[in-house]
mmCIF file of C-alpha atoms in Angstrom:
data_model
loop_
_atom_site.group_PDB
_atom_site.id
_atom_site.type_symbol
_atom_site.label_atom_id
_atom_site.label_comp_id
_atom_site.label_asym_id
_atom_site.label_seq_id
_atom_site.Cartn_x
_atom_site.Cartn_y
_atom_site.Cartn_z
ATOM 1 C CA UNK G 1 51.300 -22.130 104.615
ATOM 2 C CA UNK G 2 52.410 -23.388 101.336
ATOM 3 C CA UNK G 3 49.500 -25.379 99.469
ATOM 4 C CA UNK G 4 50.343 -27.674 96.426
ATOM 5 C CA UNK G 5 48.308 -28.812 93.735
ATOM 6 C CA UNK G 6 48.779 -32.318 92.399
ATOM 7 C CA UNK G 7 47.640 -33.463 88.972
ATOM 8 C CA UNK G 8 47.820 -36.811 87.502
ATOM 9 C CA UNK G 9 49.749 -38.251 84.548
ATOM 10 C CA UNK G 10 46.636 -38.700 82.765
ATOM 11 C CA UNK G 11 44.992 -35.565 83.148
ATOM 12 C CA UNK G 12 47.910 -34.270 81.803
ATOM 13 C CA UNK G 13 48.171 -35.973 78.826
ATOM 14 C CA UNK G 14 44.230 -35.193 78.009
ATOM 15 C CA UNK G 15 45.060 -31.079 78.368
ATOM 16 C CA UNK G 16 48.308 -31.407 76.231
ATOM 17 C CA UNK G 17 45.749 -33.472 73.548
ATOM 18 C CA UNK G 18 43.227 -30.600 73.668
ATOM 19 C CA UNK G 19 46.331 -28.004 73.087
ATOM 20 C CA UNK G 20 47.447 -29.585 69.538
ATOM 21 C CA UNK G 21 44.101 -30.150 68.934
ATOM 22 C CA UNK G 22 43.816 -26.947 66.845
ATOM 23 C CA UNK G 23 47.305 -27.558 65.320
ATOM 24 C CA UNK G 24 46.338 -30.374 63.958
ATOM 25 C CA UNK G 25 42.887 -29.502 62.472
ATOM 26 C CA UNK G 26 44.708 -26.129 61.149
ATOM 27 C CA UNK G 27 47.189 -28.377 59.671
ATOM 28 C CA UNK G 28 45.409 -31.079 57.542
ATOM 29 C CA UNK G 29 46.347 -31.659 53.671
ATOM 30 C CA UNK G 30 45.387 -29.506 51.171
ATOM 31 C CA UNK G 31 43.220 -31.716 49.154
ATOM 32 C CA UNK G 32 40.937 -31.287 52.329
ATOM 33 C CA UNK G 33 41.123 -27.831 52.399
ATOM 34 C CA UNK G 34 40.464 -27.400 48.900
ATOM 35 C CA UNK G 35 37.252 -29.839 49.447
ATOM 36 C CA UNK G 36 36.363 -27.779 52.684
ATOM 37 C CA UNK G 37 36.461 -24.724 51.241
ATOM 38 C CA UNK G 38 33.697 -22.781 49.087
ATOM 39 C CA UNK G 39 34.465 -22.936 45.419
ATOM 40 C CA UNK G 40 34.495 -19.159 44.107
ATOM 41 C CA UNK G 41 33.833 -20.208 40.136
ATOM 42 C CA UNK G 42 30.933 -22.296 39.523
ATOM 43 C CA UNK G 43 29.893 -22.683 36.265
ATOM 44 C CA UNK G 44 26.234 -20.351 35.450
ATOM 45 C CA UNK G 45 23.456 -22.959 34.893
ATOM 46 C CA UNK G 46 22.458 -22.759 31.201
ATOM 47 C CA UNK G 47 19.459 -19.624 30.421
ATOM 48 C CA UNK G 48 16.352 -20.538 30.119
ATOM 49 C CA UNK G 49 14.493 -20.030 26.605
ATOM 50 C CA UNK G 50 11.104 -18.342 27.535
ATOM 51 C CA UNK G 51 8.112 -20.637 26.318
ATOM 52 C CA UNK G 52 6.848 -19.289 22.762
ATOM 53 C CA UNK G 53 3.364 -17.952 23.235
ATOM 54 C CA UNK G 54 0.556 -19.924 22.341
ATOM 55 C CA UNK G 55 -0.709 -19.306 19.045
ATOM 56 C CA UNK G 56 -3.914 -18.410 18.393
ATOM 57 C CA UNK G 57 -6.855 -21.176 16.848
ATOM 58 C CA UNK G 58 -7.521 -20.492 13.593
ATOM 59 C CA UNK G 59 -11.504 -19.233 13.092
ATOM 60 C CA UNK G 60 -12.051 -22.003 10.340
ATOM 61 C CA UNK G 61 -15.713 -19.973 10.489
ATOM 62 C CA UNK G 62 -15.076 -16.305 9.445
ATOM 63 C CA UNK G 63 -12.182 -17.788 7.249
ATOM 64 C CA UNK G 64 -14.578 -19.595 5.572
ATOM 65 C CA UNK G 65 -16.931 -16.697 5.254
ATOM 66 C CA UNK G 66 -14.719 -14.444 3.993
ATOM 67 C CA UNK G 67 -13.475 -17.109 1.358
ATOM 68 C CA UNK G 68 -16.863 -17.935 0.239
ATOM 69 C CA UNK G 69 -18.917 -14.881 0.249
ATOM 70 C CA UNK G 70 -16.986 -13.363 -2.730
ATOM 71 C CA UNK G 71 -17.361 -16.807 -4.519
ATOM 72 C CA UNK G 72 -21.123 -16.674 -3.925
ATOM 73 C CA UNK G 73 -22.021 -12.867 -5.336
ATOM 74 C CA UNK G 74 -19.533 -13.798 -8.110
ATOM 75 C CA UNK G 75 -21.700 -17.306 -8.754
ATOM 76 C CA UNK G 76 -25.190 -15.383 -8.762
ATOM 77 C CA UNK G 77 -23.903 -12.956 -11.162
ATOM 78 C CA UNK G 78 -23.198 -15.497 -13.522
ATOM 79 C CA UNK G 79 -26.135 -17.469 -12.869
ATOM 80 C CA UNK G 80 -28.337 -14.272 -13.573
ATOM 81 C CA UNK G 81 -26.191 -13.819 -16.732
ATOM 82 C CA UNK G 82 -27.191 -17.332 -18.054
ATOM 83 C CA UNK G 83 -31.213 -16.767 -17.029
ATOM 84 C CA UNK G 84 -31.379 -14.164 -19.046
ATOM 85 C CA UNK G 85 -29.194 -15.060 -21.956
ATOM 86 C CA UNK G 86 -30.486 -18.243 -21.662
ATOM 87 C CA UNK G 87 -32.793 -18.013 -25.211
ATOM 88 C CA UNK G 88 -30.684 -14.846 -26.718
ATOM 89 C CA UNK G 89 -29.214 -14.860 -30.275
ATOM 90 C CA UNK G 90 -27.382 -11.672 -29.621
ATOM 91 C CA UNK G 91 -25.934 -11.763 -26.347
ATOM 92 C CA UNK G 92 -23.066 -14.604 -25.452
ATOM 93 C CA UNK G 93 -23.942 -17.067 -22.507
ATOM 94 C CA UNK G 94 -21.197 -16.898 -19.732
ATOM 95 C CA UNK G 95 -19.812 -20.617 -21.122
ATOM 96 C CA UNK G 96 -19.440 -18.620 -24.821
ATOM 97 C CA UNK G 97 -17.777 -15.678 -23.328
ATOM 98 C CA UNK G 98 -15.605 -18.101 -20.665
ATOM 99 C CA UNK G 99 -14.128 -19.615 -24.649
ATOM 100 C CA UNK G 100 -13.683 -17.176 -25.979
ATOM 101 C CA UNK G 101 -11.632 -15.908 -23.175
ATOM 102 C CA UNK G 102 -9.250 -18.661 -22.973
ATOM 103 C CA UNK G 103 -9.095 -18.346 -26.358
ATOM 104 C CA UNK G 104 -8.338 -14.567 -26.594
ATOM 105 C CA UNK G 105 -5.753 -15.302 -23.334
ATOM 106 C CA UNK G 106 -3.797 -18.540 -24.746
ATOM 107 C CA UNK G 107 -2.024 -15.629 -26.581
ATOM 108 C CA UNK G 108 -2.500 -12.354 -24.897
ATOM 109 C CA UNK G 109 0.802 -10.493 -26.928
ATOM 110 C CA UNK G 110 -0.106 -11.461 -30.207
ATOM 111 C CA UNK G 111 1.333 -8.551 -32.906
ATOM 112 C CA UNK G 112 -0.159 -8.700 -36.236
ATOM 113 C CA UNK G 113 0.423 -4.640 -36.906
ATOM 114 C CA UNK G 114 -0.412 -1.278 -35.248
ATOM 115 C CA UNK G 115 -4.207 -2.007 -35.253
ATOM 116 C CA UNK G 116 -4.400 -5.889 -34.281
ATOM 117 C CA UNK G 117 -2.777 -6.768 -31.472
ATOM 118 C CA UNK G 118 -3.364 -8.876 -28.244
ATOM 119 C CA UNK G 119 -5.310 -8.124 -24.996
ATOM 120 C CA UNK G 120 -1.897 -8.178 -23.214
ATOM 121 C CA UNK G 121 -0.381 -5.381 -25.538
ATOM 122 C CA UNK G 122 -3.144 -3.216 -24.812
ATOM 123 C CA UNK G 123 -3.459 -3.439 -21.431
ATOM 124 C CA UNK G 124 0.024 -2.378 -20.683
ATOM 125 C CA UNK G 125 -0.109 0.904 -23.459
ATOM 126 C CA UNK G 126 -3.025 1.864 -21.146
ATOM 127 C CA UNK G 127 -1.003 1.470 -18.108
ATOM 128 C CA UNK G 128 1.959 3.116 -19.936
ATOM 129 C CA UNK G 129 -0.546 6.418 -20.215
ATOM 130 C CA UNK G 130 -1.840 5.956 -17.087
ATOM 131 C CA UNK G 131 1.581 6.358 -15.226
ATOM 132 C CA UNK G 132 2.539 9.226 -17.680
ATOM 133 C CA UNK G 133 -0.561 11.281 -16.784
ATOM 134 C CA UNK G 134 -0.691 9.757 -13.008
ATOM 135 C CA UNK G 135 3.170 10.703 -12.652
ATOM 136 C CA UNK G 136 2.695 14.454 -14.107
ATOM 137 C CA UNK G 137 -0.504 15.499 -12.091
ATOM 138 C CA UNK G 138 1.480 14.025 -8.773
ATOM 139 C CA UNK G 139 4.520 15.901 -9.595
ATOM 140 C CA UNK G 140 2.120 19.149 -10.149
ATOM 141 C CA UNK G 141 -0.731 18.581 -7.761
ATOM 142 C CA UNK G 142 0.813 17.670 -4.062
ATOM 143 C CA UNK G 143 3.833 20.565 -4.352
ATOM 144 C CA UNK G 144 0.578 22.170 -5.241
ATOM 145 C CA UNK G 145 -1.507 21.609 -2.263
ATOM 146 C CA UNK G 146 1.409 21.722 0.151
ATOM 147 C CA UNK G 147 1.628 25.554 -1.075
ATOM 148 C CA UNK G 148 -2.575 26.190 -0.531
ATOM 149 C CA UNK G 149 -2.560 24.882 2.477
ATOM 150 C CA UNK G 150 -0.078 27.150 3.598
ATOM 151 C CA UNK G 151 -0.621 30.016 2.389
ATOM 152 C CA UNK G 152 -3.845 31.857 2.689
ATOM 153 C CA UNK G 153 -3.620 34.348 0.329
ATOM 154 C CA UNK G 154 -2.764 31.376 -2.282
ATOM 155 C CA UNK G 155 -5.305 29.081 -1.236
ATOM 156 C CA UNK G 156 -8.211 32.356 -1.994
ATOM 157 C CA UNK G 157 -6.106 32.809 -5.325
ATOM 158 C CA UNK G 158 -6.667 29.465 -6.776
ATOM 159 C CA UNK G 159 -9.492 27.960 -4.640
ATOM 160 C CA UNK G 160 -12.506 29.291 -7.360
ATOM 161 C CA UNK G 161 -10.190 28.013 -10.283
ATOM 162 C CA UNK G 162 -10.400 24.738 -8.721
ATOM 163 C CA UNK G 163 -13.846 24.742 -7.926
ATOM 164 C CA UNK G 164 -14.708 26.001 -11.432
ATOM 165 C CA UNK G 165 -12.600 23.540 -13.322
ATOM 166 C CA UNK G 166 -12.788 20.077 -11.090
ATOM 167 C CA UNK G 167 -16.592 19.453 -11.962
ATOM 168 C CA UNK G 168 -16.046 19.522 -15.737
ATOM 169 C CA UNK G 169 -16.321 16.181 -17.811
ATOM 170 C CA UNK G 170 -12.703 14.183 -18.372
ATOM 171 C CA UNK G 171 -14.008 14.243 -22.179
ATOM 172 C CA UNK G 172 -14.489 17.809 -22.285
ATOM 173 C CA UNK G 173 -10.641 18.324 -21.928
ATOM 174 C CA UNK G 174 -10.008 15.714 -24.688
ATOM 175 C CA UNK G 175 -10.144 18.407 -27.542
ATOM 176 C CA UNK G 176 -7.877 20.507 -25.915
ATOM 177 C CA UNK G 177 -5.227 18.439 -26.275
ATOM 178 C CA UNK G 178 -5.904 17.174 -29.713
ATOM 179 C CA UNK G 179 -5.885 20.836 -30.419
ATOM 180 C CA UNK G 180 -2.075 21.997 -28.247
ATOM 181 C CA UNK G 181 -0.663 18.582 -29.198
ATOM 182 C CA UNK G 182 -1.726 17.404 -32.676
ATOM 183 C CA UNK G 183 -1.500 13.488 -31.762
ATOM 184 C CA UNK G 184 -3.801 11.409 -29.932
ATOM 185 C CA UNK G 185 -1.131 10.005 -27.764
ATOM 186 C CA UNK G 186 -0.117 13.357 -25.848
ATOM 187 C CA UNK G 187 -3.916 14.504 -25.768
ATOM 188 C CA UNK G 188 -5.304 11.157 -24.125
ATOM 189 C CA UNK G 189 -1.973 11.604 -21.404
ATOM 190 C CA UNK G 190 -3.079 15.139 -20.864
ATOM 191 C CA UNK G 191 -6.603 14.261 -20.233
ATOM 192 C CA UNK G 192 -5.042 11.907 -17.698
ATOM 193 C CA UNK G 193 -3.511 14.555 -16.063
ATOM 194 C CA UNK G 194 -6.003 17.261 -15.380
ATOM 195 C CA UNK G 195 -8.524 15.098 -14.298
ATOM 196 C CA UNK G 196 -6.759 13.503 -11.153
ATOM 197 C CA UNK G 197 -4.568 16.495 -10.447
ATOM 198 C CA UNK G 198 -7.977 17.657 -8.140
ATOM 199 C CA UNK G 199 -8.304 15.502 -5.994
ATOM 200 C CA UNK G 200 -4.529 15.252 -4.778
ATOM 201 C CA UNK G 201 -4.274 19.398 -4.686
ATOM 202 C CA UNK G 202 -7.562 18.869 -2.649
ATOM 203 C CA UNK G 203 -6.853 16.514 -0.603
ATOM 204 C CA UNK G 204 -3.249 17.744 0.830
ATOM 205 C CA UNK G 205 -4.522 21.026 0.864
ATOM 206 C CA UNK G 206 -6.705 19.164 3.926
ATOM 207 C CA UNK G 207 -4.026 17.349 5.384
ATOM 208 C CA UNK G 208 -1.770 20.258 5.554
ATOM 209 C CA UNK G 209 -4.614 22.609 6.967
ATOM 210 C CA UNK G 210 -5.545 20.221 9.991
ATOM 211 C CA UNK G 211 -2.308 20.068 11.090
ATOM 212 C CA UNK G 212 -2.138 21.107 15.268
ATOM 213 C CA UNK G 213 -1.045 24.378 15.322
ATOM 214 C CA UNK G 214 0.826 23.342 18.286
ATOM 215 C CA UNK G 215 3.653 21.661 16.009
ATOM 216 C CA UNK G 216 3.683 25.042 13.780
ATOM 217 C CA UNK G 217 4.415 27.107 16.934
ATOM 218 C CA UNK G 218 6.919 24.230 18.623
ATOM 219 C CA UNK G 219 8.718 25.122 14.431
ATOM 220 C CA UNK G 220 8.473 28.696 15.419
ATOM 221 C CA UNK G 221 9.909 28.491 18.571
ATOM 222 C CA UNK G 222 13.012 26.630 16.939
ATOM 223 C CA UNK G 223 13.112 28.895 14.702
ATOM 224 C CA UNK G 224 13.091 26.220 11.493
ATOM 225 C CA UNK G 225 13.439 26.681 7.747
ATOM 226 C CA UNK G 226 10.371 26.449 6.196
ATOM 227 C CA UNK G 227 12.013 23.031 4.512
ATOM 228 C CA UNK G 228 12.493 21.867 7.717
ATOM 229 C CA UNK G 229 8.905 22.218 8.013
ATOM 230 C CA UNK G 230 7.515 20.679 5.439
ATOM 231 C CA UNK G 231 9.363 17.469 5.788
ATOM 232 C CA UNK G 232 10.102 17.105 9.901
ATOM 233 C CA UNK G 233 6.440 18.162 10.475
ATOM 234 C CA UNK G 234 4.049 18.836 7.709
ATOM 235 C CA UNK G 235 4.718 15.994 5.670
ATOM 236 C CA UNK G 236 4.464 13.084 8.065
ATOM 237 C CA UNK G 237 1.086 14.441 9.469
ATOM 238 C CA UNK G 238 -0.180 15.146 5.525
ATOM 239 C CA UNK G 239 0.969 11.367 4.657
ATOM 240 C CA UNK G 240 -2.620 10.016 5.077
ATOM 241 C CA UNK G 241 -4.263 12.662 3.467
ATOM 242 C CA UNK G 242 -2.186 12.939 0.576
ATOM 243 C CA UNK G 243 -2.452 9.170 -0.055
ATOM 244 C CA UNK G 244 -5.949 8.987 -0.187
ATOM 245 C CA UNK G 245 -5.554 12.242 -2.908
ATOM 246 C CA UNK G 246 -3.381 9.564 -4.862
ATOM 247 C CA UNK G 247 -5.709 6.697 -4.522
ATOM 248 C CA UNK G 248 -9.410 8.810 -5.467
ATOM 249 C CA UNK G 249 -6.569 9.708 -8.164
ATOM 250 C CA UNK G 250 -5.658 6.878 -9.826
ATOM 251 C CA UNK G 251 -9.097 5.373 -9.971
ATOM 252 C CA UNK G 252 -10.304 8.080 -11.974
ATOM 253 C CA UNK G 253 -7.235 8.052 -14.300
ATOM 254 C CA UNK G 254 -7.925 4.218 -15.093
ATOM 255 C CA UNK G 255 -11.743 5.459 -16.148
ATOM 256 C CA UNK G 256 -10.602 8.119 -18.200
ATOM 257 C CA UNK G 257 -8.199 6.428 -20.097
ATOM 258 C CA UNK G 258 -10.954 3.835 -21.619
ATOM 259 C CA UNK G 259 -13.349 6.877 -23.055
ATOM 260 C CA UNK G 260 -10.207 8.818 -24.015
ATOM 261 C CA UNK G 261 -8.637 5.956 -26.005
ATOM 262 C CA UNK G 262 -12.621 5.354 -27.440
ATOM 263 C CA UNK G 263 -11.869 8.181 -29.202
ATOM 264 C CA UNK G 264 -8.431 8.768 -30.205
ATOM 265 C CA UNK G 265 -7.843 5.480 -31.339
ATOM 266 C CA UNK G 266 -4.518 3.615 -31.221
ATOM 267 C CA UNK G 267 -3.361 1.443 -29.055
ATOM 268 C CA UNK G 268 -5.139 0.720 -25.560
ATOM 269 C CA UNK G 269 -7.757 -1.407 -23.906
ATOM 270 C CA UNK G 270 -10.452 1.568 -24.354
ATOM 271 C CA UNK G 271 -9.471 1.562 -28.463
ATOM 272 C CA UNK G 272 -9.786 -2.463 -28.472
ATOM 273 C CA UNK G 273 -13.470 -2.463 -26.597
ATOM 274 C CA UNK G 274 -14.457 0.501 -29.604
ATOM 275 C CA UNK G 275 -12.372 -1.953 -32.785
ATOM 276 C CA UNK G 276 -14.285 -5.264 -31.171
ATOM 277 C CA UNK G 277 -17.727 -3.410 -31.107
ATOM 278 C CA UNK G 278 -16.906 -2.535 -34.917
ATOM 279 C CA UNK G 279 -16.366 -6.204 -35.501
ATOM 280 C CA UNK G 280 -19.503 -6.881 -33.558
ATOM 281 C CA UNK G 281 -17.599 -9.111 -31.058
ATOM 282 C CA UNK G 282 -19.910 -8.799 -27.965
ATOM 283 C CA UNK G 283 -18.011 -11.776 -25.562
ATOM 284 C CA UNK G 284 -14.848 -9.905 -26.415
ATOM 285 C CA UNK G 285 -16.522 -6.658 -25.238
ATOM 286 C CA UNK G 286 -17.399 -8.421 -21.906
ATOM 287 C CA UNK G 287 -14.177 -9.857 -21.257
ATOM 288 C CA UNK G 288 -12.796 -6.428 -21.806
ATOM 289 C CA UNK G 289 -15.302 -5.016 -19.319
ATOM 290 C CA UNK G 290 -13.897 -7.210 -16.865
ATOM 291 C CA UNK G 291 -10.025 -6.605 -17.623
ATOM 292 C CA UNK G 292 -10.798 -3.217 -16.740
ATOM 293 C CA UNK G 293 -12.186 -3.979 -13.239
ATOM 294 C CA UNK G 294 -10.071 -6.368 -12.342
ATOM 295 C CA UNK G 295 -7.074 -4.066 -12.839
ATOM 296 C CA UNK G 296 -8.732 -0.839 -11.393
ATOM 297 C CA UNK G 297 -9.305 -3.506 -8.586
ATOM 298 C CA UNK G 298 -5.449 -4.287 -8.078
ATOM 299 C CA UNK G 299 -4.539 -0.928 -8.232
ATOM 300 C CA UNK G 300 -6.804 0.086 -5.957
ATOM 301 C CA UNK G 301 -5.988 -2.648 -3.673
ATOM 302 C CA UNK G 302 -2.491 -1.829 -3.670
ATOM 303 C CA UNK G 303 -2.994 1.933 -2.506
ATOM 304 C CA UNK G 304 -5.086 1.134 -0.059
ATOM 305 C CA UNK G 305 -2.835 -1.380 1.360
ATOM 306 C CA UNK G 306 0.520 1.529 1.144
ATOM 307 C CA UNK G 307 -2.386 4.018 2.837
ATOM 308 C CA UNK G 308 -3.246 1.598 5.810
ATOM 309 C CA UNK G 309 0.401 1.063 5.986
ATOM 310 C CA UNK G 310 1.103 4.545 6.824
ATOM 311 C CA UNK G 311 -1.957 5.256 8.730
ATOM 312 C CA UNK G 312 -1.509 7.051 12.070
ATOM 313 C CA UNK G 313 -5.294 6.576 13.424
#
C-alpha cells in the first residue's frame, strides 16, 4: 500500500525561504563585510611617559646650618681680633686690615720692577714653583712606590732611606740646593720636591701592598705582562691610595714654598710676607697670612673632591 505525503503551498514556500537564507546573508555588500569584519591594523594608543619622581623637600634646616656655622666661627674670630686690638698702637684692627686689603686688591698685578710687585704676581710665581716641584716628585715618587710595593727585595733596599730622610726639616734641604744649583729659583723648586715625594712613595707603596692577592693569582693564571698588571689591576685598586699620597703632598708643598721663598728671596708670596715685615707693614702681613690659607684651602678642596670621585669604599 502506497502512502503519499501532501504538503501545502505555503509550507513550501517557508522551507525554500530558509534554503536561500544563507545565500543571501553570505552574499551581502562589501561595505558590510568590511564593517563586520575585525580590523587587523589598529593604530597603537600613544606610550605613556612614566610620572617623574617626586623630588625631595629641601631641609631649609641643615642648609641653613651648614651655611651659617662657617659664617659664625669666621665672625668670632674677628670679633676676638677687635677685643684685643681694640686699644693697640701696633697691631691693625680687622676694619684697618679689611682697607688695606681692598686697597692692596683694587690692583693685585701691579709691576713696578723685580722687587715691587702686586699680591696677584706673587701668588701665581708661588704656584708656578709649586707645580714645578709638585710635578717632579709625582713623576719620581708614584713609579716609585708602584716598584716597592712590588718588589720585596726593593721595598727592604730603600725602606730605611726613606725612613731616615722623610723626618728631616723642608729647610734643612734648602742649602743643598743653593749649593748643586747656584740660584734661588732651582733650590726653592728642589726643596719642593723632596719634601712631598714621601708621602706619595709611601702612600702607593700601601695601596699596591693591600691589593687581594686573589687578583695577582687570577694575573698569574692568565699569564699577563707585568704592564698588564699594573694598569688592568694594580692601578685601579692603588687609585685611592695614591690620591691621598698626592693630596698630604701638595699641602706640604704650599707650606714649604712660603719659608723657602723667606729665604731665597725673589719673587713669591713667602718673599712678599719677609719685604712687608721689612717695611713694617703688619695688615699686609695678615692679609698675606690669609692668601695663603685660602689657597692651600682650594687646593685642598679640589683633591679631595677628584679623591671622593674615585673612591671605591
Amino acid at each position: 500500500m502506497v502512502s503519499a505525503v501532501f504538503h501545502s503551498p505555503l509550507d513550501a514556500s517557508d522551507a525554500h525561504k530558509a534554503s536561500r537564507a544563507p545565500a543571501t546573508t553570505s552574499s551581502s555588500s562589501p561595505m558590510t563585510s568590511a564593517a563586520l569584519a575585525p580590523t587587523s591594523a589598529t593604530p597603537a594608543a600613544p606610550a605613556v611617559k612614566p610620572a617623574a619622581p617626586p623630588k625631595a623637600p629641601i631641609d631649609w634646616g641643615a642648609l641653613a646650618f651648614k651655611t651659617l656655622s662657617p659664617v659664625a666661627g669666621l665672625a668670632l674670630l674677628v670679633g676676638i681680633w677687635a677685643l684685643l686690638t681694640m686699644n693697640s698702637t701696633t697691631f691693625p684692627t680687622p676694619a684697618a686690615t679689611w682697607q688695606a686689603a681692598v686697597a692692596l686688591f683694587s690692583d693685585p698685578f701691579y709691576s713696578n720692577g723685580p722687587n715691587d710687585q702686586g699680591i696677584g704676581w706673587n701668588i701665581l710665581f708661588s704656584l708656578k714653583r709649586v707645580a714645578m716641584g709638585f710635578g717632579l716628585a709625582a713623576l719620581v715618587g708614584i713609579p716609585l712606590g708602584f716598584i716597592i710595593g712590588r718588589s720585596k727585595v726593593i721595598g727592604s733596599m730603600l725602606n730605611p732611606i726613606i725612613s731616615l730622610l722623610r723626618p728631616v726639616s723642608p729647610l734643612a734641604w734648602l742649602p743643598i740646593g743653593l749649593l748643586v744649583f747656584k740660584s734661588a729659583d732651582p733650590a726653592a723648586i728642589w726643596t719642593i720636591f723632596i719634601c712631598s715625594i714621601w708621602p706619595m712613595i709611601i702612600n702607593t707603596a700601601v695601596g699596591v701592598q693591600r691589593v687581594p692577592d686573589d687578583y695577582l693569582n687570577v694575573a698569574k693564571v692568565l699569564n699577563l705582562s707585568e704592564w698588564k698588571v699594573v694598569t688592568k689591576i694594580l692601578f685601579p685598586s692603588v687609585l685611592p691610595y695614591m690620591l691621598t699620597g698626592v693630596r698630604l703632598s701638595v699641602g706640604t708643598a704650599w707650606l714649604v714654598i712660603v719659608a723657602a721663598e723667606m729665604l731665597t728671596g725673589g719673587v713669591g708670596i713667602g718673599f712678599w710676607v719677609w719685604d712687608e715685615w721689612n717695611n713694617l707693614n703688619v695688615s699686609h702681613i695678615i692679609i698675606a697670612i690669609f692668601v695663603i690659607g685660602v689657597v692651600g684651602l682650594l687646593l685642598e678642596t679640589a683633591l679631595v673632591s677628584i679623591a671622593k670621585r674615585f673612591s671605591f669604599e
